[in-house]
Short mmCIF file of N, CA and C in Angstrom, two decimals:
data_model
loop_
_atom_site.label_atom_id
_atom_site.label_comp_id
_atom_site.label_asym_id
_atom_site.label_seq_id
_atom_site.Cartn_x
_atom_site.Cartn_y
_atom_site.Cartn_z
N UNK A 1 5.28 -3.88 1.80
CA UNK A 1 4.19 -4.78 2.14
C UNK A 1 4.81 -6.15 2.46
N UNK A 2 5.10 -6.37 3.69
CA UNK A 2 5.64 -7.63 4.03
C UNK A 2 4.53 -8.50 4.55
N UNK A 3 4.87 -9.79 4.78
CA UNK A 3 3.92 -10.70 5.38
C UNK A 3 4.01 -10.54 6.87
N UNK A 4 2.89 -10.20 7.54
CA UNK A 4 2.92 -10.03 8.96
C UNK A 4 2.93 -11.35 9.68
N UNK A 5 3.52 -11.45 10.82
CA UNK A 5 3.59 -12.66 11.62
C UNK A 5 2.21 -12.99 12.08
N UNK A 6 1.81 -14.25 11.93
CA UNK A 6 0.54 -14.73 12.30
C UNK A 6 -0.54 -14.58 11.25
N UNK A 7 -0.26 -13.98 10.12
CA UNK A 7 -1.19 -13.82 9.03
C UNK A 7 -0.91 -14.88 7.99
N UNK A 8 -1.94 -15.58 7.64
CA UNK A 8 -1.81 -16.66 6.68
C UNK A 8 -1.93 -16.11 5.29
N UNK A 9 -0.89 -16.32 4.49
CA UNK A 9 -0.93 -15.89 3.08
C UNK A 9 -1.09 -17.11 2.22
N UNK A 10 -2.05 -17.09 1.25
CA UNK A 10 -2.33 -18.16 0.36
C UNK A 10 -1.72 -17.95 -1.02
N UNK A 11 -0.95 -16.97 -1.16
CA UNK A 11 -0.45 -16.58 -2.52
C UNK A 11 0.28 -17.66 -3.21
N UNK A 12 1.11 -18.41 -2.53
CA UNK A 12 1.88 -19.46 -3.17
C UNK A 12 0.94 -20.63 -3.57
N UNK A 13 -0.08 -20.89 -2.78
CA UNK A 13 -1.03 -21.95 -3.09
C UNK A 13 -2.33 -21.42 -3.50
N UNK A 14 -2.33 -20.26 -4.11
CA UNK A 14 -3.58 -19.58 -4.54
C UNK A 14 -4.08 -20.12 -5.91
N UNK A 15 -5.01 -19.37 -6.48
CA UNK A 15 -5.67 -19.77 -7.75
C UNK A 15 -4.76 -19.54 -8.97
N UNK A 16 -3.80 -18.66 -8.90
CA UNK A 16 -2.96 -18.40 -10.10
C UNK A 16 -1.84 -19.47 -10.19
N UNK A 17 -1.57 -19.85 -11.40
CA UNK A 17 -0.55 -20.83 -11.71
C UNK A 17 0.82 -20.21 -11.48
N UNK A 18 1.55 -20.66 -10.51
CA UNK A 18 2.86 -20.09 -10.16
C UNK A 18 3.94 -20.49 -11.23
N UNK A 19 3.66 -21.45 -12.08
CA UNK A 19 4.65 -21.86 -13.09
C UNK A 19 4.59 -20.87 -14.31
N UNK A 20 3.55 -20.01 -14.33
CA UNK A 20 3.49 -19.04 -15.42
C UNK A 20 4.12 -17.67 -14.98
N UNK A 21 4.43 -16.85 -15.99
CA UNK A 21 4.97 -15.56 -15.71
C UNK A 21 3.84 -14.50 -15.79
N UNK A 22 3.95 -13.52 -14.91
CA UNK A 22 2.99 -12.43 -14.81
C UNK A 22 3.69 -11.11 -14.88
N UNK A 23 3.00 -10.06 -15.43
CA UNK A 23 3.58 -8.74 -15.38
C UNK A 23 2.54 -7.77 -14.82
N UNK A 24 2.99 -6.73 -14.19
CA UNK A 24 2.11 -5.74 -13.56
C UNK A 24 1.65 -4.78 -14.72
N UNK A 25 0.28 -4.60 -14.82
CA UNK A 25 -0.29 -3.69 -15.77
C UNK A 25 -0.65 -2.36 -15.14
N UNK A 26 -1.25 -2.43 -13.93
CA UNK A 26 -1.76 -1.25 -13.33
C UNK A 26 -2.00 -1.53 -11.85
N UNK A 27 -2.13 -0.44 -11.05
CA UNK A 27 -2.56 -0.55 -9.64
C UNK A 27 -3.71 0.44 -9.43
N UNK A 28 -4.63 0.11 -8.60
CA UNK A 28 -5.78 0.95 -8.30
C UNK A 28 -5.96 1.05 -6.82
N UNK A 29 -6.26 2.27 -6.36
CA UNK A 29 -6.54 2.48 -4.96
C UNK A 29 -8.06 2.27 -4.71
N UNK A 30 -8.41 1.63 -3.65
CA UNK A 30 -9.77 1.41 -3.26
C UNK A 30 -9.98 1.59 -1.78
N UNK A 31 -11.21 1.76 -1.35
CA UNK A 31 -11.54 1.88 0.04
C UNK A 31 -12.20 0.63 0.50
N UNK A 32 -11.97 0.29 1.76
CA UNK A 32 -12.69 -0.86 2.38
C UNK A 32 -13.81 -0.35 3.27
N UNK A 33 -14.64 0.50 2.71
CA UNK A 33 -15.79 0.98 3.40
C UNK A 33 -16.87 -0.09 3.49
N UNK A 34 -17.85 0.07 4.28
CA UNK A 34 -18.92 -0.91 4.40
C UNK A 34 -19.56 -1.18 3.05
N UNK A 35 -19.56 -2.44 2.71
CA UNK A 35 -20.21 -2.84 1.45
C UNK A 35 -19.34 -2.61 0.24
N UNK A 36 -18.06 -2.29 0.37
CA UNK A 36 -17.20 -2.10 -0.79
C UNK A 36 -15.97 -3.01 -0.72
N UNK A 37 -15.14 -2.87 -1.70
CA UNK A 37 -13.99 -3.76 -1.77
C UNK A 37 -14.26 -4.89 -2.68
N UNK A 38 -13.22 -5.65 -2.92
CA UNK A 38 -13.38 -6.83 -3.83
C UNK A 38 -12.43 -7.94 -3.31
N UNK A 39 -12.56 -9.10 -3.87
CA UNK A 39 -11.71 -10.24 -3.47
C UNK A 39 -10.60 -10.43 -4.40
N UNK A 40 -9.48 -10.78 -3.85
CA UNK A 40 -8.27 -11.11 -4.62
C UNK A 40 -8.55 -12.34 -5.45
N UNK A 41 -8.27 -12.32 -6.73
CA UNK A 41 -8.54 -13.47 -7.60
C UNK A 41 -7.52 -14.55 -7.41
N UNK A 42 -6.56 -14.31 -6.57
CA UNK A 42 -5.54 -15.38 -6.24
C UNK A 42 -5.87 -16.00 -4.93
N UNK A 43 -5.87 -15.26 -3.81
CA UNK A 43 -6.09 -15.84 -2.50
C UNK A 43 -7.49 -15.75 -1.96
N UNK A 44 -8.32 -14.89 -2.57
CA UNK A 44 -9.72 -14.73 -2.12
C UNK A 44 -9.94 -13.78 -1.00
N UNK A 45 -8.85 -13.21 -0.38
CA UNK A 45 -8.99 -12.22 0.67
C UNK A 45 -9.61 -10.92 0.16
N UNK A 46 -10.36 -10.26 1.05
CA UNK A 46 -10.90 -8.94 0.72
C UNK A 46 -9.79 -7.95 0.59
N UNK A 47 -9.80 -7.17 -0.51
CA UNK A 47 -8.68 -6.20 -0.76
C UNK A 47 -9.29 -4.84 -1.12
N UNK A 48 -8.57 -3.82 -0.80
CA UNK A 48 -8.88 -2.44 -1.22
C UNK A 48 -8.00 -2.07 -2.39
N UNK A 49 -6.72 -2.15 -2.23
CA UNK A 49 -5.75 -1.82 -3.26
C UNK A 49 -5.55 -2.99 -4.18
N UNK A 50 -5.70 -2.73 -5.50
CA UNK A 50 -5.71 -3.76 -6.46
C UNK A 50 -4.51 -3.64 -7.41
N UNK A 51 -3.88 -4.80 -7.68
CA UNK A 51 -2.86 -4.87 -8.72
C UNK A 51 -3.51 -5.63 -9.85
N UNK A 52 -3.43 -5.04 -11.06
CA UNK A 52 -3.93 -5.75 -12.25
C UNK A 52 -2.71 -6.36 -12.89
N UNK A 53 -2.69 -7.68 -12.98
CA UNK A 53 -1.55 -8.42 -13.55
C UNK A 53 -2.01 -9.15 -14.77
N UNK A 54 -1.09 -9.33 -15.72
CA UNK A 54 -1.35 -10.10 -16.92
C UNK A 54 -0.47 -11.32 -16.99
N UNK A 55 -1.11 -12.50 -17.23
CA UNK A 55 -0.33 -13.70 -17.43
C UNK A 55 0.26 -13.73 -18.86
N UNK A 56 1.23 -14.59 -19.08
CA UNK A 56 1.91 -14.60 -20.36
C UNK A 56 0.94 -14.96 -21.50
N UNK A 57 -0.25 -15.52 -21.21
CA UNK A 57 -1.21 -15.77 -22.24
C UNK A 57 -2.17 -14.61 -22.44
N UNK A 58 -1.89 -13.45 -21.91
CA UNK A 58 -2.65 -12.21 -21.92
C UNK A 58 -3.92 -12.19 -21.06
N UNK A 59 -4.19 -13.23 -20.28
CA UNK A 59 -5.29 -13.12 -19.38
C UNK A 59 -4.97 -12.23 -18.16
N UNK A 60 -5.91 -11.36 -17.74
CA UNK A 60 -5.64 -10.45 -16.68
C UNK A 60 -6.37 -10.89 -15.42
N UNK A 61 -5.79 -10.49 -14.30
CA UNK A 61 -6.33 -10.84 -12.98
C UNK A 61 -6.22 -9.62 -12.06
N UNK A 62 -7.19 -9.51 -11.14
CA UNK A 62 -7.14 -8.43 -10.15
C UNK A 62 -6.82 -9.07 -8.80
N UNK A 63 -5.62 -8.75 -8.33
CA UNK A 63 -5.14 -9.35 -7.06
C UNK A 63 -4.69 -8.32 -6.09
N UNK A 64 -4.52 -8.71 -4.83
CA UNK A 64 -4.02 -7.81 -3.80
C UNK A 64 -2.53 -7.57 -3.93
N UNK A 65 -2.08 -6.52 -3.26
CA UNK A 65 -0.68 -6.09 -3.38
C UNK A 65 0.25 -7.14 -2.74
N UNK A 66 -0.19 -7.79 -1.63
CA UNK A 66 0.63 -8.85 -1.01
C UNK A 66 0.85 -10.02 -2.02
N UNK A 67 -0.21 -10.43 -2.66
CA UNK A 67 -0.04 -11.47 -3.68
C UNK A 67 0.86 -11.04 -4.86
N UNK A 68 0.68 -9.78 -5.25
CA UNK A 68 1.51 -9.21 -6.31
C UNK A 68 2.97 -9.37 -5.96
N UNK A 69 3.33 -9.02 -4.70
CA UNK A 69 4.70 -9.05 -4.27
C UNK A 69 5.28 -10.48 -4.30
N UNK A 70 4.41 -11.43 -4.15
CA UNK A 70 4.92 -12.86 -4.15
C UNK A 70 4.94 -13.40 -5.56
N UNK A 71 3.94 -13.08 -6.36
CA UNK A 71 3.81 -13.67 -7.71
C UNK A 71 4.75 -13.01 -8.69
N UNK A 72 4.90 -11.69 -8.61
CA UNK A 72 5.73 -10.94 -9.57
C UNK A 72 6.99 -10.49 -8.98
N UNK A 73 8.12 -10.73 -9.60
CA UNK A 73 9.35 -10.28 -9.10
C UNK A 73 9.70 -8.94 -9.75
N UNK A 74 9.24 -7.87 -9.05
CA UNK A 74 9.41 -6.55 -9.62
C UNK A 74 10.72 -6.01 -9.20
N UNK A 75 11.36 -5.13 -10.03
CA UNK A 75 12.51 -4.46 -9.58
C UNK A 75 12.08 -3.33 -8.63
N UNK A 76 12.98 -2.81 -7.79
CA UNK A 76 12.63 -1.81 -6.77
C UNK A 76 11.92 -0.55 -7.36
N UNK A 77 12.32 -0.20 -8.60
CA UNK A 77 11.71 1.00 -9.20
C UNK A 77 10.23 0.73 -9.52
N UNK A 78 9.91 -0.46 -10.03
CA UNK A 78 8.49 -0.76 -10.32
C UNK A 78 7.66 -0.79 -9.05
N UNK A 79 8.24 -1.35 -7.96
CA UNK A 79 7.55 -1.43 -6.71
C UNK A 79 7.23 -0.01 -6.23
N UNK A 80 8.27 0.87 -6.33
CA UNK A 80 8.06 2.26 -5.88
C UNK A 80 7.04 3.00 -6.73
N UNK A 81 7.03 2.72 -8.02
CA UNK A 81 6.02 3.36 -8.89
C UNK A 81 4.65 2.90 -8.43
N UNK A 82 4.45 1.63 -8.18
CA UNK A 82 3.13 1.14 -7.73
C UNK A 82 2.71 1.81 -6.39
N UNK A 83 3.64 1.92 -5.43
CA UNK A 83 3.36 2.57 -4.18
C UNK A 83 3.01 4.08 -4.44
N UNK A 84 3.70 4.70 -5.25
CA UNK A 84 3.41 6.13 -5.60
C UNK A 84 2.06 6.26 -6.19
N UNK A 85 1.66 5.41 -7.08
CA UNK A 85 0.34 5.43 -7.72
C UNK A 85 -0.75 5.30 -6.65
N UNK A 86 -0.58 4.35 -5.77
CA UNK A 86 -1.56 4.09 -4.70
C UNK A 86 -1.62 5.33 -3.82
N UNK A 87 -0.50 5.93 -3.41
CA UNK A 87 -0.47 7.12 -2.54
C UNK A 87 -1.16 8.27 -3.24
N UNK A 88 -0.91 8.45 -4.57
CA UNK A 88 -1.51 9.60 -5.28
C UNK A 88 -3.03 9.42 -5.34
N UNK A 89 -3.49 8.17 -5.64
CA UNK A 89 -4.93 7.96 -5.74
C UNK A 89 -5.60 8.04 -4.34
N UNK A 90 -4.93 7.62 -3.28
CA UNK A 90 -5.48 7.77 -1.93
C UNK A 90 -5.62 9.22 -1.61
N UNK A 91 -4.60 10.06 -1.94
CA UNK A 91 -4.69 11.52 -1.67
C UNK A 91 -5.86 12.14 -2.50
N UNK A 92 -6.03 11.74 -3.75
CA UNK A 92 -7.14 12.25 -4.51
C UNK A 92 -8.48 11.84 -3.99
N UNK A 93 -8.57 10.55 -3.57
CA UNK A 93 -9.86 10.08 -2.98
C UNK A 93 -10.20 10.90 -1.77
N UNK A 94 -9.22 11.18 -0.95
CA UNK A 94 -9.47 11.97 0.29
C UNK A 94 -9.96 13.40 -0.10
N UNK A 95 -9.31 13.97 -1.12
CA UNK A 95 -9.81 15.27 -1.64
C UNK A 95 -11.29 15.15 -2.05
N UNK A 96 -11.63 14.18 -2.81
CA UNK A 96 -13.03 14.04 -3.30
C UNK A 96 -13.95 13.87 -2.11
N UNK A 97 -13.59 13.07 -1.16
CA UNK A 97 -14.54 12.72 -0.11
C UNK A 97 -14.60 13.80 1.05
N UNK A 98 -13.60 14.72 1.10
CA UNK A 98 -13.60 15.66 2.21
C UNK A 98 -13.60 17.16 1.77
N UNK A 99 -12.99 17.48 0.67
CA UNK A 99 -12.84 18.87 0.26
C UNK A 99 -13.51 19.30 -0.98
N UNK A 100 -13.72 18.42 -1.93
CA UNK A 100 -14.24 18.74 -3.22
C UNK A 100 -15.69 19.25 -3.16
N UNK A 101 -15.92 20.41 -3.72
CA UNK A 101 -17.31 20.95 -3.72
C UNK A 101 -17.93 20.87 -5.11
N UNK A 102 -17.12 20.90 -6.17
CA UNK A 102 -17.70 20.82 -7.52
C UNK A 102 -16.62 20.35 -8.49
N UNK A 103 -17.11 19.76 -9.65
CA UNK A 103 -16.22 19.26 -10.65
C UNK A 103 -16.72 19.75 -12.00
N UNK A 104 -15.83 20.19 -12.82
CA UNK A 104 -16.17 20.61 -14.20
C UNK A 104 -15.66 19.43 -15.08
N UNK A 105 -16.56 18.91 -15.91
CA UNK A 105 -16.19 17.84 -16.85
C UNK A 105 -16.13 18.42 -18.24
N UNK A 106 -15.01 18.29 -18.88
CA UNK A 106 -14.86 18.88 -20.26
C UNK A 106 -15.30 17.83 -21.27
N UNK A 107 -15.43 18.25 -22.56
CA UNK A 107 -15.85 17.35 -23.60
C UNK A 107 -14.88 16.22 -23.84
N UNK A 108 -13.61 16.39 -23.56
CA UNK A 108 -12.61 15.34 -23.73
C UNK A 108 -12.47 14.43 -22.53
N UNK A 109 -13.44 14.48 -21.61
CA UNK A 109 -13.53 13.58 -20.47
C UNK A 109 -12.50 13.97 -19.36
N UNK A 110 -11.94 15.15 -19.40
CA UNK A 110 -11.07 15.58 -18.33
C UNK A 110 -11.95 16.18 -17.26
N UNK A 111 -11.64 15.87 -16.01
CA UNK A 111 -12.32 16.45 -14.85
C UNK A 111 -11.39 17.45 -14.14
N UNK A 112 -12.00 18.47 -13.64
CA UNK A 112 -11.32 19.49 -12.84
C UNK A 112 -12.02 19.60 -11.50
N UNK A 113 -11.29 19.35 -10.43
CA UNK A 113 -11.91 19.33 -9.08
C UNK A 113 -11.62 20.66 -8.36
N UNK A 114 -12.68 21.16 -7.72
CA UNK A 114 -12.53 22.48 -7.08
C UNK A 114 -12.94 22.38 -5.57
N UNK A 115 -12.36 23.23 -4.76
CA UNK A 115 -12.69 23.31 -3.33
C UNK A 115 -13.91 24.23 -3.13
N UNK A 116 -14.34 24.84 -4.17
CA UNK A 116 -15.50 25.77 -4.05
C UNK A 116 -16.54 25.37 -5.12
N UNK A 117 -17.74 25.94 -4.94
CA UNK A 117 -18.75 25.71 -5.92
C UNK A 117 -18.44 26.61 -7.18
N UNK A 118 -18.47 25.97 -8.33
CA UNK A 118 -18.25 26.71 -9.53
C UNK A 118 -19.35 26.37 -10.55
N UNK A 119 -19.66 27.27 -11.44
CA UNK A 119 -20.71 26.99 -12.49
C UNK A 119 -20.13 26.87 -13.89
N UNK A 120 -18.75 27.10 -14.00
CA UNK A 120 -18.04 26.91 -15.21
C UNK A 120 -16.58 26.73 -14.94
N UNK A 121 -15.82 26.34 -15.96
CA UNK A 121 -14.43 26.10 -15.71
C UNK A 121 -13.72 27.34 -15.19
N UNK A 122 -12.83 27.14 -14.23
CA UNK A 122 -12.06 28.22 -13.57
C UNK A 122 -10.63 27.74 -13.42
N UNK A 123 -9.72 28.64 -13.62
CA UNK A 123 -8.33 28.32 -13.60
C UNK A 123 -7.79 27.85 -12.24
N UNK A 124 -8.54 28.09 -11.15
CA UNK A 124 -8.10 27.75 -9.81
C UNK A 124 -8.60 26.38 -9.36
N UNK A 125 -8.45 25.37 -10.17
CA UNK A 125 -8.82 24.05 -9.78
C UNK A 125 -7.72 23.43 -8.93
N UNK A 126 -8.11 22.38 -8.15
CA UNK A 126 -7.15 21.71 -7.27
C UNK A 126 -6.61 20.49 -7.96
N UNK A 127 -7.40 19.75 -8.71
CA UNK A 127 -6.98 18.53 -9.40
C UNK A 127 -7.51 18.53 -10.86
N UNK A 128 -6.71 17.93 -11.72
CA UNK A 128 -7.10 17.63 -13.10
C UNK A 128 -6.95 16.09 -13.23
N UNK A 129 -8.02 15.42 -13.71
CA UNK A 129 -8.02 13.95 -13.72
C UNK A 129 -8.90 13.40 -14.84
N UNK A 130 -8.80 12.08 -14.99
CA UNK A 130 -9.61 11.33 -15.99
C UNK A 130 -10.96 11.11 -15.33
N UNK A 131 -12.03 11.78 -15.86
CA UNK A 131 -13.32 11.72 -15.22
C UNK A 131 -13.91 10.30 -15.18
N UNK A 132 -13.75 9.59 -16.34
CA UNK A 132 -14.37 8.23 -16.42
C UNK A 132 -13.82 7.31 -15.34
N UNK A 133 -12.56 7.40 -15.02
CA UNK A 133 -11.94 6.52 -13.98
C UNK A 133 -12.64 6.74 -12.60
N UNK A 134 -12.99 7.94 -12.33
CA UNK A 134 -13.50 8.27 -11.04
C UNK A 134 -15.00 8.56 -11.01
N UNK A 135 -15.71 8.37 -12.08
CA UNK A 135 -17.14 8.76 -12.21
C UNK A 135 -18.02 8.12 -11.14
N UNK A 136 -17.87 6.81 -10.94
CA UNK A 136 -18.78 6.16 -9.96
C UNK A 136 -18.45 6.65 -8.52
N UNK A 137 -17.23 6.95 -8.25
CA UNK A 137 -16.91 7.46 -6.91
C UNK A 137 -17.54 8.83 -6.72
N UNK A 138 -17.34 9.67 -7.74
CA UNK A 138 -17.89 11.07 -7.68
C UNK A 138 -19.40 11.04 -7.54
N UNK A 139 -20.07 10.21 -8.29
CA UNK A 139 -21.53 10.16 -8.16
C UNK A 139 -21.98 9.65 -6.84
N UNK A 140 -21.23 8.71 -6.22
CA UNK A 140 -21.63 8.20 -4.95
C UNK A 140 -21.43 9.23 -3.83
N UNK A 141 -20.55 10.20 -4.10
CA UNK A 141 -20.35 11.28 -3.07
C UNK A 141 -21.21 12.49 -3.29
N UNK A 142 -22.07 12.45 -4.27
CA UNK A 142 -22.97 13.53 -4.59
C UNK A 142 -22.28 14.91 -4.77
N UNK A 143 -21.20 14.95 -5.50
CA UNK A 143 -20.46 16.18 -5.78
C UNK A 143 -21.13 16.82 -7.00
N UNK A 144 -21.23 18.11 -6.97
CA UNK A 144 -21.86 18.85 -8.09
C UNK A 144 -20.96 18.71 -9.31
N UNK A 145 -21.55 18.35 -10.44
CA UNK A 145 -20.83 18.16 -11.70
C UNK A 145 -21.34 19.22 -12.69
N UNK A 146 -20.47 19.91 -13.27
CA UNK A 146 -20.75 20.92 -14.32
C UNK A 146 -20.19 20.38 -15.60
N UNK A 147 -21.06 20.29 -16.66
CA UNK A 147 -20.61 19.80 -17.93
C UNK A 147 -20.29 20.94 -18.85
N UNK A 148 -19.09 20.97 -19.52
CA UNK A 148 -18.70 22.03 -20.44
C UNK A 148 -18.45 21.40 -21.81
#
């Protein structure tokens, strides 16, 4: 994620104090569909993919990946892990929005995604995931949910 020529980046002069240290806590994949997305708490730009960073005083912020690359000096392995997380979540979102026909939710909040309609848990699921993390997306897509 480099800075593109002609694109104004406000990360250095953004809302976050550059004299403080920040660490990466998590990254989240999001879609910039009509009426969705959120604004970077540093530069204010509309963002889909979110980096959750924590300042040295434990306050957390939701910022874009471009601002994350400027504010946090990550080693190459951490950057690759963040990219891998975004890619994995993007692939799962695509499955939910295009292929998923039903989901079985277990008592321990684990979700199992299927390419077919099921009425109970079946060993031939496509994805196993944390249901709570994806619940609002699943409900917005009107996917059949089976509770076990």
